[in-house]
Structures are given as C-alpha cells and as structure tokens.
CSV table of C-alpha atoms in Angstrom, one decimal:
chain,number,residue,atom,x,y,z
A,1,UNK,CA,76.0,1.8,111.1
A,2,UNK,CA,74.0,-1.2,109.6
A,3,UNK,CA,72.8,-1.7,106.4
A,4,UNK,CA,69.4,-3.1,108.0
A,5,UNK,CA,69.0,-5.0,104.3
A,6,UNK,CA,69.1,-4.6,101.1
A,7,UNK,CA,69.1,-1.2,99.2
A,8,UNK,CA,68.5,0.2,95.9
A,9,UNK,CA,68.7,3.3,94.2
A,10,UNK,CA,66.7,3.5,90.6
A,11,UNK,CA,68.5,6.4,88.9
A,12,UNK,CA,70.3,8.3,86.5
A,13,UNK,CA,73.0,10.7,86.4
A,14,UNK,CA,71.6,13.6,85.4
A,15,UNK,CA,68.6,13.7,88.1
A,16,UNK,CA,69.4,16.7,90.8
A,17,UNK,CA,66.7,14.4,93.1
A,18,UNK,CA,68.5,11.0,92.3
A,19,UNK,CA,71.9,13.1,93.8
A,20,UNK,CA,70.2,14.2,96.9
A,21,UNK,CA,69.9,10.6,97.8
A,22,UNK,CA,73.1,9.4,96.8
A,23,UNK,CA,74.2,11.9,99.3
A,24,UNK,CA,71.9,11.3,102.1
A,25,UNK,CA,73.0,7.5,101.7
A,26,UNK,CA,76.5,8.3,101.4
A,27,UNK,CA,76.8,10.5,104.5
A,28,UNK,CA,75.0,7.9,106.4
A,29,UNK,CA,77.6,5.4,104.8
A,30,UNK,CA,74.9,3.3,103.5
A,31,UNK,CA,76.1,0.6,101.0
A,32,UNK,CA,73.5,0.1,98.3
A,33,UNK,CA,72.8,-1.1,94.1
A,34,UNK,CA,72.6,1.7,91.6
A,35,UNK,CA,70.3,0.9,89.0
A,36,UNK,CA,70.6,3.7,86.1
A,37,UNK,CA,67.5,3.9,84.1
A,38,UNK,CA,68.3,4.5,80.2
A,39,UNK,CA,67.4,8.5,79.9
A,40,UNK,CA,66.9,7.7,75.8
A,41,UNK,CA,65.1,4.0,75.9
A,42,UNK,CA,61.9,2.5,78.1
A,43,UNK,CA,61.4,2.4,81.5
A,44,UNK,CA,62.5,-0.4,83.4
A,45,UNK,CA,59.8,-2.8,84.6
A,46,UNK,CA,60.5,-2.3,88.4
A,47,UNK,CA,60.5,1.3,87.9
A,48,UNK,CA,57.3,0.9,86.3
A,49,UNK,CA,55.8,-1.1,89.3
A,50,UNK,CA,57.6,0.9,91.7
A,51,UNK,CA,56.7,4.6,90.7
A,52,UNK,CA,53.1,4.0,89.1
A,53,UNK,CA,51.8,7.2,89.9
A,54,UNK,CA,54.9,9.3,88.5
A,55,UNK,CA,57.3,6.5,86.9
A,56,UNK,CA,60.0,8.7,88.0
A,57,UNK,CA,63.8,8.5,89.5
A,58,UNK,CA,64.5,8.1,92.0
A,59,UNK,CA,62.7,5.3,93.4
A,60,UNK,CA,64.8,3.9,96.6
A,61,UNK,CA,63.7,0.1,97.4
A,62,UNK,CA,64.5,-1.1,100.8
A,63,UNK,CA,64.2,-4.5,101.4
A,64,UNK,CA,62.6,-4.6,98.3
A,65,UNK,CA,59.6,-1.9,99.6
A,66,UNK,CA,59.7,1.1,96.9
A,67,UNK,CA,59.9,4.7,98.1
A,68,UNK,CA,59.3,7.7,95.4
A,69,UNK,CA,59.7,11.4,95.7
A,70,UNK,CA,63.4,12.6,97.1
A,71,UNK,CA,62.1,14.7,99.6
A,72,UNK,CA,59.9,11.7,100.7
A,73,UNK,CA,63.1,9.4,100.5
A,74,UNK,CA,65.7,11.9,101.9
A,75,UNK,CA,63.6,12.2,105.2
A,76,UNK,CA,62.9,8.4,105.5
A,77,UNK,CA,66.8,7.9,104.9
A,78,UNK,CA,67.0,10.3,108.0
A,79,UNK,CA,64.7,8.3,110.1
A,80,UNK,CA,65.6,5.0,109.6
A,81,UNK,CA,69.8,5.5,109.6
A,82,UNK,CA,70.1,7.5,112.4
A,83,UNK,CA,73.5,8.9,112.2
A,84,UNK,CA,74.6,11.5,111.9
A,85,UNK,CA,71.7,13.3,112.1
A,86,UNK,CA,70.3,15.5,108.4
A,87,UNK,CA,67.4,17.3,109.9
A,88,UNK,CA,67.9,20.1,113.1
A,89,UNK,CA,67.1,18.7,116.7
A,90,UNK,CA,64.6,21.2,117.6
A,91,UNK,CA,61.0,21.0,115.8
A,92,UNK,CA,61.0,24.7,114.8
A,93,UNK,CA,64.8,23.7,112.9
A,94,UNK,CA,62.7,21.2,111.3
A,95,UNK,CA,60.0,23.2,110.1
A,96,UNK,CA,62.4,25.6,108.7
A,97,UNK,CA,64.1,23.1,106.9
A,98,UNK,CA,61.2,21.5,105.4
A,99,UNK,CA,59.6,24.5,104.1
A,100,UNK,CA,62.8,26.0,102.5
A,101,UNK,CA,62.9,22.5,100.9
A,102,UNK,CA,59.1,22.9,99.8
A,103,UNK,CA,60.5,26.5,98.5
A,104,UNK,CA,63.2,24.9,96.5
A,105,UNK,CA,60.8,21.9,94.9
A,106,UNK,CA,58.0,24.7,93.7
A,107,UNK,CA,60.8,26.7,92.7
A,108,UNK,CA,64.5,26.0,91.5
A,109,UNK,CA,63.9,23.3,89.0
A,110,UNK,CA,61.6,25.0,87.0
A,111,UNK,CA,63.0,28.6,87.2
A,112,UNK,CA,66.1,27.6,85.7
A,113,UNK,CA,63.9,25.3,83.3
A,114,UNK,CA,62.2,28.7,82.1
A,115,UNK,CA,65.8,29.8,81.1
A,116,UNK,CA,67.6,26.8,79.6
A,117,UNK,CA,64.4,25.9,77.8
A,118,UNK,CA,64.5,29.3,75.3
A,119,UNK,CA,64.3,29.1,71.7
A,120,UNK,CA,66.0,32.0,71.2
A,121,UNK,CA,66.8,35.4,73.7
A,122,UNK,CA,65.9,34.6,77.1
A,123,UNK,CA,63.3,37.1,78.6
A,124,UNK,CA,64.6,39.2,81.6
A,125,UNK,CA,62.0,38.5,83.4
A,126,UNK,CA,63.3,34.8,83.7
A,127,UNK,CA,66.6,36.0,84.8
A,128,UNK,CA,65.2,38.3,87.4
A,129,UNK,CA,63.1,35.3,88.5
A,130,UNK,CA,65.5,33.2,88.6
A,131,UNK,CA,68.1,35.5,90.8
A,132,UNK,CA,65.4,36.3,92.8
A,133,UNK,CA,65.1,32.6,94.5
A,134,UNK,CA,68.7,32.6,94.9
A,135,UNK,CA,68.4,35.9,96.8
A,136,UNK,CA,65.5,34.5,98.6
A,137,UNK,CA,67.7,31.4,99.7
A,138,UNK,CA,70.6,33.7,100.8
A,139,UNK,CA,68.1,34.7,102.8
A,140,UNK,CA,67.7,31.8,104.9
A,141,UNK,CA,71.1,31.3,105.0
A,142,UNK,CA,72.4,34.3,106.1
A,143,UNK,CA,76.0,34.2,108.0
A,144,UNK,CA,75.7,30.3,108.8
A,145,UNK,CA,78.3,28.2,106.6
A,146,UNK,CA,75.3,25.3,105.9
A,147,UNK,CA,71.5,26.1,105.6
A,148,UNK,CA,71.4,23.6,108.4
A,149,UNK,CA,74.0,25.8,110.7
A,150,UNK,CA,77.4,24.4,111.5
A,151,UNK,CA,76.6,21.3,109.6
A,152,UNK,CA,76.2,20.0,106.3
A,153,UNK,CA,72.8,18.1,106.5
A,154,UNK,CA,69.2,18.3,105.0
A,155,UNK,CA,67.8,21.3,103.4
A,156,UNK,CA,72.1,21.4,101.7
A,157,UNK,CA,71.5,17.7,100.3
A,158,UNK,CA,68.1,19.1,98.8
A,159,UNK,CA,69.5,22.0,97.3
A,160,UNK,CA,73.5,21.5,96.3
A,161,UNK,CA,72.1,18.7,93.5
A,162,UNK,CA,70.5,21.6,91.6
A,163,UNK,CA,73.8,23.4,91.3
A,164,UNK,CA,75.2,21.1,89.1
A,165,UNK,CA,72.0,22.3,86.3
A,166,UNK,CA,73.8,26.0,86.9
A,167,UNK,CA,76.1,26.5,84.4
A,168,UNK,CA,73.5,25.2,81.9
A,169,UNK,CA,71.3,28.0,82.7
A,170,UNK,CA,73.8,30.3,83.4
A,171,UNK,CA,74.9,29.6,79.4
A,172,UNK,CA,72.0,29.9,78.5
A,173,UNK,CA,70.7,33.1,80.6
A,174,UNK,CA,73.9,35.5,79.7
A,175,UNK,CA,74.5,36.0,84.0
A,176,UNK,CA,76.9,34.4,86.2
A,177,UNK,CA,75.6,33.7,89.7
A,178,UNK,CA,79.2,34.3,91.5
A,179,UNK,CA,78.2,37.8,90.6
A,180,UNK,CA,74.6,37.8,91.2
A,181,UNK,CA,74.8,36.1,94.7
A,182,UNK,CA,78.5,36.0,95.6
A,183,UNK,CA,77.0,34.8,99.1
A,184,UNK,CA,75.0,31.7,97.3
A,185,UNK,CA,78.0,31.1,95.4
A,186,UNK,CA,80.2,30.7,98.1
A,187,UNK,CA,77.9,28.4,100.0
A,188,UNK,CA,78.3,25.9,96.9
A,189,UNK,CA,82.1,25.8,96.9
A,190,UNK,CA,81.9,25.0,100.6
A,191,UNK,CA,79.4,22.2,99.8
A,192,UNK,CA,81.7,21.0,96.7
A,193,UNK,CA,84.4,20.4,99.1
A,194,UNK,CA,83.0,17.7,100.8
A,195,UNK,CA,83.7,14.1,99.3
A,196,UNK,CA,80.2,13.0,99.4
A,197,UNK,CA,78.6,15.5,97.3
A,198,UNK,CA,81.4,16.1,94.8
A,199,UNK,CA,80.7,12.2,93.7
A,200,UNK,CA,77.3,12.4,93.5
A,201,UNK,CA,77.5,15.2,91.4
A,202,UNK,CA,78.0,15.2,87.5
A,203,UNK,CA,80.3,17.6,85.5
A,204,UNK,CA,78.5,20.7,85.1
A,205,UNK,CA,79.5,20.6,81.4
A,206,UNK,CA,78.3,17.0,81.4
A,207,UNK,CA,75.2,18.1,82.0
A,208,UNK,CA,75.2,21.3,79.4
A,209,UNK,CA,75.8,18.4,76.6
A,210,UNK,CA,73.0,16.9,78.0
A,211,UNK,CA,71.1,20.3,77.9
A,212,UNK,CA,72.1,21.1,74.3
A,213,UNK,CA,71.2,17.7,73.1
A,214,UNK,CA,67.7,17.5,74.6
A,215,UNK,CA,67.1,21.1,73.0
A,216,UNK,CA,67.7,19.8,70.1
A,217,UNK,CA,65.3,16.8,70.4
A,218,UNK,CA,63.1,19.2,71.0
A,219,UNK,CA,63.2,20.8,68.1
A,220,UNK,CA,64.7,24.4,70.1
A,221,UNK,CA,68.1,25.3,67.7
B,1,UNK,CA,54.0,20.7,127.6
B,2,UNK,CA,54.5,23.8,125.3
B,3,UNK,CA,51.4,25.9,126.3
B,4,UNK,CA,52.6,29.0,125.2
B,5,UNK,CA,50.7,31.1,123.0
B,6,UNK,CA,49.6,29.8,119.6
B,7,UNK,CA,48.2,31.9,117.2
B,8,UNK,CA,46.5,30.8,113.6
B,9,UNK,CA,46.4,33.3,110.8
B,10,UNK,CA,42.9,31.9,109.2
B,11,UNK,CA,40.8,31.9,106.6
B,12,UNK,CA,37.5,30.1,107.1
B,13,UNK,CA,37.0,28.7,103.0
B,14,UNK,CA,40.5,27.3,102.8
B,15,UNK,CA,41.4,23.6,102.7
B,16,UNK,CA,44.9,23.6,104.1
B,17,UNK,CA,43.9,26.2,107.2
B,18,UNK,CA,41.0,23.4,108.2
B,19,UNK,CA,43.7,20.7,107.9
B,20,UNK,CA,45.6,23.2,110.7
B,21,UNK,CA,42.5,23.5,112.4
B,22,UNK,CA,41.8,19.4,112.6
B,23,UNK,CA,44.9,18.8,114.2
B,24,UNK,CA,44.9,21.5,116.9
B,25,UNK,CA,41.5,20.5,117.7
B,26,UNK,CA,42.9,16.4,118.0
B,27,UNK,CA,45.7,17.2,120.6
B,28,UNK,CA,43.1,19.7,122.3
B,29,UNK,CA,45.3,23.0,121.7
B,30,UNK,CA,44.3,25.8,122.8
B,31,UNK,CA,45.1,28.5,119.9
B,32,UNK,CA,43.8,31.8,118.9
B,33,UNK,CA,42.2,32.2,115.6
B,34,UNK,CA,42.9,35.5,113.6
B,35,UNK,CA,40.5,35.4,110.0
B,36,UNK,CA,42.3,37.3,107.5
B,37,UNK,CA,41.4,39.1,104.6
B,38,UNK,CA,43.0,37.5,101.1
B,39,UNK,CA,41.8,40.2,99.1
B,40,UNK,CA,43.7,42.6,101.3
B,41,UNK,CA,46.4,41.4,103.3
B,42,UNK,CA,47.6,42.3,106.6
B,43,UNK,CA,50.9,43.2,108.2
B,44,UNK,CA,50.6,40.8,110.1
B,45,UNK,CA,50.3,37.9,107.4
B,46,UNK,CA,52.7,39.8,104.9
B,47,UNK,CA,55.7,39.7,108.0
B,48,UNK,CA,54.9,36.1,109.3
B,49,UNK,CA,54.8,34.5,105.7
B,50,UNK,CA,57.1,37.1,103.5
B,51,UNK,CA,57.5,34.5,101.2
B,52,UNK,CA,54.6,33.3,100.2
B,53,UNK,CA,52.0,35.6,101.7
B,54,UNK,CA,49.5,32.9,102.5
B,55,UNK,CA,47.7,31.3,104.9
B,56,UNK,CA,47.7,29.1,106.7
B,57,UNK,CA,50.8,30.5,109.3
B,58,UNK,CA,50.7,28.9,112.8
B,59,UNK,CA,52.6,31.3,115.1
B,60,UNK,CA,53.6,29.5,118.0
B,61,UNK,CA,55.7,31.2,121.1
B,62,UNK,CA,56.6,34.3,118.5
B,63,UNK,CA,57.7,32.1,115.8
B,64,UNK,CA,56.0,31.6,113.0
B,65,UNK,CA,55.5,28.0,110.7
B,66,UNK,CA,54.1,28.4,107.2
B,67,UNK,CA,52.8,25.7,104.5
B,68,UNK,CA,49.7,23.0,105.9
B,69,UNK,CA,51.7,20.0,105.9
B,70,UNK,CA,54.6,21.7,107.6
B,71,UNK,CA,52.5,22.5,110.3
B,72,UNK,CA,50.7,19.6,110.7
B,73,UNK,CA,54.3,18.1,111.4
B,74,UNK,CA,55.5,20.5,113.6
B,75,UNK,CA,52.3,20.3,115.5
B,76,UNK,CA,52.8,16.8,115.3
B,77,UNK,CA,56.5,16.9,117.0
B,78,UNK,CA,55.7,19.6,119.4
B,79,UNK,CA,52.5,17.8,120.7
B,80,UNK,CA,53.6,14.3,120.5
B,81,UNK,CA,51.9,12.7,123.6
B,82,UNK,CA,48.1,13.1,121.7
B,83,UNK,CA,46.7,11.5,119.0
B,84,UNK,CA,49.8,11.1,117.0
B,85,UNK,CA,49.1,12.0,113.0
B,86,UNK,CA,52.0,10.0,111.7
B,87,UNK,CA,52.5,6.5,112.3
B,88,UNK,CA,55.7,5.9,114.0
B,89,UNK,CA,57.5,3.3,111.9
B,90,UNK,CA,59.4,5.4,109.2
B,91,UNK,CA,58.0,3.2,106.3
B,92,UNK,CA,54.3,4.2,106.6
B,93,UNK,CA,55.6,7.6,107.5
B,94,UNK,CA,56.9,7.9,104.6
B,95,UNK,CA,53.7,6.1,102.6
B,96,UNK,CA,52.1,9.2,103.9
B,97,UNK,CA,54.2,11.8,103.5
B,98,UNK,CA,54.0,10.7,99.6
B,99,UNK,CA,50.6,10.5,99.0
B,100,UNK,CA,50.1,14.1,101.3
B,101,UNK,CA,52.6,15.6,98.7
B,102,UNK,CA,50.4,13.8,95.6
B,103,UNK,CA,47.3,15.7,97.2
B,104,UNK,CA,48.9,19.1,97.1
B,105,UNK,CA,50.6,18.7,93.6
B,106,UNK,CA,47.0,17.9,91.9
B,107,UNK,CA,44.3,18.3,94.2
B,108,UNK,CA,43.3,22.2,94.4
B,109,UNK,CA,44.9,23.2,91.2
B,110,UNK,CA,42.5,20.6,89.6
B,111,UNK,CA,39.1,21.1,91.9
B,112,UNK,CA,39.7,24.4,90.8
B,113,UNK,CA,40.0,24.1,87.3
B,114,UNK,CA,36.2,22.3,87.4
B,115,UNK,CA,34.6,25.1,89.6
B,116,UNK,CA,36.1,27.9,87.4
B,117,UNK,CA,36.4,26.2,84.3
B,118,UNK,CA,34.3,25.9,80.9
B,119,UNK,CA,33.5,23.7,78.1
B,120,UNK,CA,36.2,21.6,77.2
B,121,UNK,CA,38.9,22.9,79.4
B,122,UNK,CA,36.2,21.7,82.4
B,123,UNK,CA,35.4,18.3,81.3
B,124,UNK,CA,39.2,17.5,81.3
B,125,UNK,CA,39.6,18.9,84.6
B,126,UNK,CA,36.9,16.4,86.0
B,127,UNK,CA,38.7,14.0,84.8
B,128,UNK,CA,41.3,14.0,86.3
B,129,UNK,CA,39.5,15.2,89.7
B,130,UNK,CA,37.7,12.1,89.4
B,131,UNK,CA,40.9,10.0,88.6
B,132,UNK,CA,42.4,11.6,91.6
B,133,UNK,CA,39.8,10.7,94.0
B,134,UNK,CA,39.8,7.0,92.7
B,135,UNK,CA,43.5,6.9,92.8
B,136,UNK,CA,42.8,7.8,97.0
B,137,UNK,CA,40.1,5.9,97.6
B,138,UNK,CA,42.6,2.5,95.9
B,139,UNK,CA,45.2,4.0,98.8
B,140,UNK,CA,42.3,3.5,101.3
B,141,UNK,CA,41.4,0.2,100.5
B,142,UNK,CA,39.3,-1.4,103.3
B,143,UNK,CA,41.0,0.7,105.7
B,144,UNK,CA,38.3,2.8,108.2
B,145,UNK,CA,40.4,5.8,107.9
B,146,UNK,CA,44.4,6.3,105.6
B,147,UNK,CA,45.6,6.1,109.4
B,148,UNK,CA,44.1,2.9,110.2
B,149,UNK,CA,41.8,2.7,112.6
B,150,UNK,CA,42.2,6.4,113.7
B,151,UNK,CA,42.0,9.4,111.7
B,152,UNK,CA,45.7,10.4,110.7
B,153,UNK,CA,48.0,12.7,109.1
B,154,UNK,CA,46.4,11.5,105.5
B,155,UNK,CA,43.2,12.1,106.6
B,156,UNK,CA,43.6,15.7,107.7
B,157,UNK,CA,45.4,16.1,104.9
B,158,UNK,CA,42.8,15.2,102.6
B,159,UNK,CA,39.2,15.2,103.9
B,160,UNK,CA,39.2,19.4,103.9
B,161,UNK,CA,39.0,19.4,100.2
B,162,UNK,CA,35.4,17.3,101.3
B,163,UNK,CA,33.8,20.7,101.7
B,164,UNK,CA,35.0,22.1,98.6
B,165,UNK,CA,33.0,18.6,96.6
B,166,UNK,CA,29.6,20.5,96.8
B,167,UNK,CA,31.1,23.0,95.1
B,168,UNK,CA,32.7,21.0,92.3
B,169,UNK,CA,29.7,19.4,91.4
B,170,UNK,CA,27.2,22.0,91.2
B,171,UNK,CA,29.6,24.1,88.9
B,172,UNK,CA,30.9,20.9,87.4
B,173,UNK,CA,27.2,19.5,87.3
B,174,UNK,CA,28.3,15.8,87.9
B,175,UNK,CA,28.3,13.8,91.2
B,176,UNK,CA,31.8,12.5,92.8
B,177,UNK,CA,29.8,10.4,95.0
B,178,UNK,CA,28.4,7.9,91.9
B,179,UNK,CA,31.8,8.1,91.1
B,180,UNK,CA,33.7,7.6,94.6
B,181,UNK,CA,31.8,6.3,96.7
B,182,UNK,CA,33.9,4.3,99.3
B,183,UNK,CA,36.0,8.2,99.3
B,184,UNK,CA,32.4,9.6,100.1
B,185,UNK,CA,32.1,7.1,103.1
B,186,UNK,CA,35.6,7.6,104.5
B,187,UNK,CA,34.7,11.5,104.6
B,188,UNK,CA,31.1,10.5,106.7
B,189,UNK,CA,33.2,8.6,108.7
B,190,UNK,CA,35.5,11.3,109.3
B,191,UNK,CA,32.8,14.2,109.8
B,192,UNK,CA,31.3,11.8,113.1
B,193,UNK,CA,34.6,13.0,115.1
B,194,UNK,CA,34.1,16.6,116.5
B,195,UNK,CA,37.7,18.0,115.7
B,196,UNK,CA,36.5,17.4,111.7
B,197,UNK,CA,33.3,18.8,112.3
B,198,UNK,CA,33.8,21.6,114.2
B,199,UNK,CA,36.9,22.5,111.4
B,200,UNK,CA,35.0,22.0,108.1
B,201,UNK,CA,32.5,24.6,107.1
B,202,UNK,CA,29.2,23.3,105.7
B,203,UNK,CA,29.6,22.8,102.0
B,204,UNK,CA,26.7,24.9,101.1
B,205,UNK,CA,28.3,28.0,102.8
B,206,UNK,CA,31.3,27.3,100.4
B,207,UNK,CA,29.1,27.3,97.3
B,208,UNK,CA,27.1,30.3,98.0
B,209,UNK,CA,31.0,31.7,98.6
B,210,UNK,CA,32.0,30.8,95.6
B,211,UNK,CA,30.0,33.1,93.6
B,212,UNK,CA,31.3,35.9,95.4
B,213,UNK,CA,34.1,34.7,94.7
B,214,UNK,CA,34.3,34.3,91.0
B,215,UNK,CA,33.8,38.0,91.0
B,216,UNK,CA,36.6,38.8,93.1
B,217,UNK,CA,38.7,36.3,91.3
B,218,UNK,CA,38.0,38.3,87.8
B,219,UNK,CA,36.4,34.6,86.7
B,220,UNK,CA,32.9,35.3,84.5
C-alpha cells in the first residue's frame, strides 16, 4: 500500500487515543513521523495551529492537512488506506461499531479516571460503575474473538489502548478485572498478541509511575 | 433500494430526533414516526436502546441504530444514491465528522445550562453558547450552507438546535442574532428547504414547552 504523502503523528506515549492511531497506521503498514509532545513543558507551535479548538494529541497531519479527535482520525485512516479493511462491510456492522466506540469515548476514560483520581478510599460506587461498562462491552462482544467478529479491526483499535490505563485503576480501585470480567479479560490477551498493538502500547506499570506522579502534582497523597 | 420498514422512535422537542427527521425527509424515506413519552418510557424504547434509553432509535428492517449522528450515517450509507450528507473525499468527511462531534460535546449541555440556569452560573453559560456559535459560524465562512452549496451532514447536524435559540434567549434574555448573525442567516437559509421545515417545530411551541418542562425536570 502507498504512503499517498507525507504523515505525521503529534503524540505522546501515554495517550490511549495517540495508540489507537499508531495501530490503525500500523496495521495498514503506513510509514509515518512521530512527534512526541513534552507531557511536562508547552505545547508545540504546530500543535497549537493544528488543534486550536482542543490543542490536544493526537493530531495526525497528512500532507501537511491536520486531523484531530482519534475517532475522527481512526475512520479517515480507514477511508483513505483501504486495506485491510477496520470498519464491518455491511452498514448495520458499521453502525454497531461506531456507537460502541461512542459508548467507550463517554465512558471508559473517565470511569477509570473517577477511580485512579481518589484522595483517599475509592467509593464503591466507582468500582461498580466502572465494572459495569466492562460488563456492558462483554455484551457486545459476546462469543466473537474481536468486537469486529473474526477480525481484529475498528471498535478493538478504539478500545485495547485504554487497557493499558488498567492496572492503574485496578491499583488504585482494590479489584482485578480478570476476576470481574474473565470474558473482557480474555479479549485483551488475544488483542496483546498481535505485534501491532503490543508496540503501540506502553508498560502498564509505565503508566502507573505516570499515574502516581501526576497525583502527586495534584496535590492527591 | 432497502424499502423495508423503517420505524423512528420520536420525540417532537428534541434536537438530535429532527436531525433523524431532516435526513429521512432529504432521500424521501418513507418511515413511521412513533412519539414517545420521556417521562415514562416504553418497552419498546427501553429494548431498542438498552443502553442508553433515549431517543432518537431508527429501527430499520427489525434492527435497530441508536445515537443522531450514527444514524444520520447509516442513513447515509444505506441510502446513498440521494442527496448524499457527507462529502465523498475522506478529508472533508472527516472536517465534518469533527466539528459534528464538537457540536455534541458542547452544544446542548451548554444551551441548556442558559435556559435552566441562574445568576452567575447563566451568564457563563452564555458565554460560551455565544462563543460556540461564533466558533461555527468562523467554520461557515462564506459558504451558503457547511456542505457547500447543498445542505449537508453539518447542517443537519446543527441547525436543530435553531429551534431551541428562541428558547435560549427569552430565558437567557439576550439575543444570539446581534451576536451571530451570518449563523442566523445560514439557519433562514436552511428553513427555505421543506425537509428542514417540515422537521423543526416552530420555536415558540418549544418555549411555551419549556415551562412545562422545568417542572417536570424538578428546575424552579
């Protein structure tokens, strides 16, 4: 597959929505620039003038034309690389995959926030909330191997990212979710055995460091 | 083409059914309309969206397809040979995909922050209505409609909320159209087509509504 130009990923390692596109662009073998934007320091200029509204990673630039939001980019990486295919054949597929993805964006990010964000004992209610999504995804997955069927493809790239923010809030929330959702669980491991999304992925205990040490930014110890 | 049945679980005061509505009525869809009761939900609604419990939910051949801009996609897709609502270069698909999604993070969470709100907590939220609006009408541009020179998926995405402005105002006692008015314009522009028009309940009927509503809502 060609490149069709130049492309750019504005990132950094910790983002779960910077990893979905490094997968997307990866499985569609997609050679492009990683630019990691300094978590601690400023923004970078082209962020800046890329991402006005949200001057957020990731920012994808394509031929130098900026594209924000991952959802936003992951889909546009579907359309213009054609193969192999992320999103289902069949419209109805692809409505199912976008609202589960919609789901995920309202929900994951800052359930598990709620949890890792505690100054002191977590509330249950957090923990049941958070479960409770996870149920609701293994839900939509039922018996097939990939939320997109036989295949890895779109709604996995949205959601496996998050994962790696798990044991954080599993650390944090006193609950392991092997045992709450041995089903979800087992879904992941299949996911971390593909190249692709085992290096765009950070350490989990990376990203607890990372956890701790923004807590304590925050003033939260 | 797919002329199987297509049913839309309704509501007639909400901006993401009328966005449904819009496109239906552009590719000439023939659909039943079923109003449902928010106060006091249905079967029907609680099995077609479990998850969220909201309208709108198309159901189309059995199936059903929940969240607005999900629809309008699928609609899209399924009924591709009639006015088109996204663009078919993947670029300026994805220009309006984005600034769809920057509607639904901000826009009804904050027009309803000014209609319910007070005192402080209400002048903030005009604030940022009004900097939303501006930040849309700078994506329009000179541009007849965010599709070009036909109304597209931006524009059914967005001009819904136009009914809801009445409403804004009177509670919010300021005017969005001294404020916005090339936004104002766009949305004139967009009532003179008949799929808009026949979609979009007349903004009066939404204020008189909203009292009502207060009171159901628990709002003083």
């Amino acid at each position: 597959m060609s490149n069709l130009g130049e492309v750019v990923l504005l990132e950094c390692w910790a983002s779960p929505f910077c990893m979905r596109v490094k997968i997307a662009l990866a499985e569609k073998g997609v050679e492009y620039e990683a630019r990691t934007e300094d978590l601690y320091g400023g923004k970078s200029d082209l962020l800046l003038t890329s991402n006005p509204i949200y001057k957020k990673v990731p920012v994808l630039l394509h031929n130098g034309k900026p594209l924000c939001e991952s959802t936003v980019i992951v889909a546009y990486i579907d359309e213009t690389w054609s193969s192999p295919p992320l999103l289902p054949a069949s419209a109805y597929g692809r409505a199912q995959a976008k609202f589960w993805a919609d789901f995920i964006d309202k929900k994951v990010f800052d359930a598990g926030y709620k949890i890792w964000i505690c100054k002191g004992e977590v509330p249950e209610t957090a923990k049941k909330d958070f479960i409770e999504i996870l149920k609701q995804l293994e839900g939509a997955l039922g018996e097939k191997d990939f939320f997109g069927g036989d295949s890895f493809g779109f709604l996995d790239i949205i959601l496996i990212p998050l994962t790696s923010w798990f044991y954080s809030i599993e650390k944090f929330g006193g609950f392991e979710v092997k045992e709450e959702c041995p089903k979800f669980s087992a879904w992941m491991n299949r996911c971390m055995q593909r190249e692709n999304v085992v290096n765009a992925l950070p350490d989990p205990k990376k990203v607890y460091e990372f956890v701790v040490r923004f807590r304590k930014m925050q003033g939260i110890e | 083409m797919e002329d199987n049945k297509v049913v839309l679980l309704d509501w007639w005061a909400s901006a993401f059914a009328m966005r449904v509505k819009i496109a239906l009525a552009e590719k000439g869809i023939k659909y039943e309309s079923k109003e449902q009761n928010l106060f006091n939900k249905s079967q029907e609604l609680l099995e077609a969206n479990p998850i969220h419990k909201k309208i709108p939910v198309l159901i189309h051949d059995g199936k059903s397809i929940c969240e607005s801009l999900v629809i309008l996609q699928y609609i899209d897709e399924v009924w591709h040979d009639k006015s088109p609502l996204l663009p078919s270069d993947p670029y300026r698909r994805s220009q309006a995909r984005f600034w769809a999604d920057y509607i639904d993070k901000k826009l009804y969470s904050t027009g309803r922050r000014v209609w319910t709100g007070k005192g402080e907590d209400q002048e903030v939220a005009k604030k940022e209505l009004i900097e939303l609006l501006k930040t849309m009408e700078g994506e329009l541009g000179d541009k007849h409609f965010f599709g070009g020179d036909t109304i597209g998926f931006l524009d059914v995405t967005l001009v819904p909320f136009t009914s809801w402005f009445y409403t804004y105002e009177t509670w919010g006692n300021f005017s969005i159209e001294a404020e916005c008015p090339k936004l104002i314009e766009w949305a004139k522009r967009c009532l003179e087509k008949e799929s808009v028009a026949n979609s979009l309940p007349h903004p009066h009927k939404i204020y008189e509504y909203s009292f009502e509503l207060k009171k159901k809502l628990g709002i003083e």
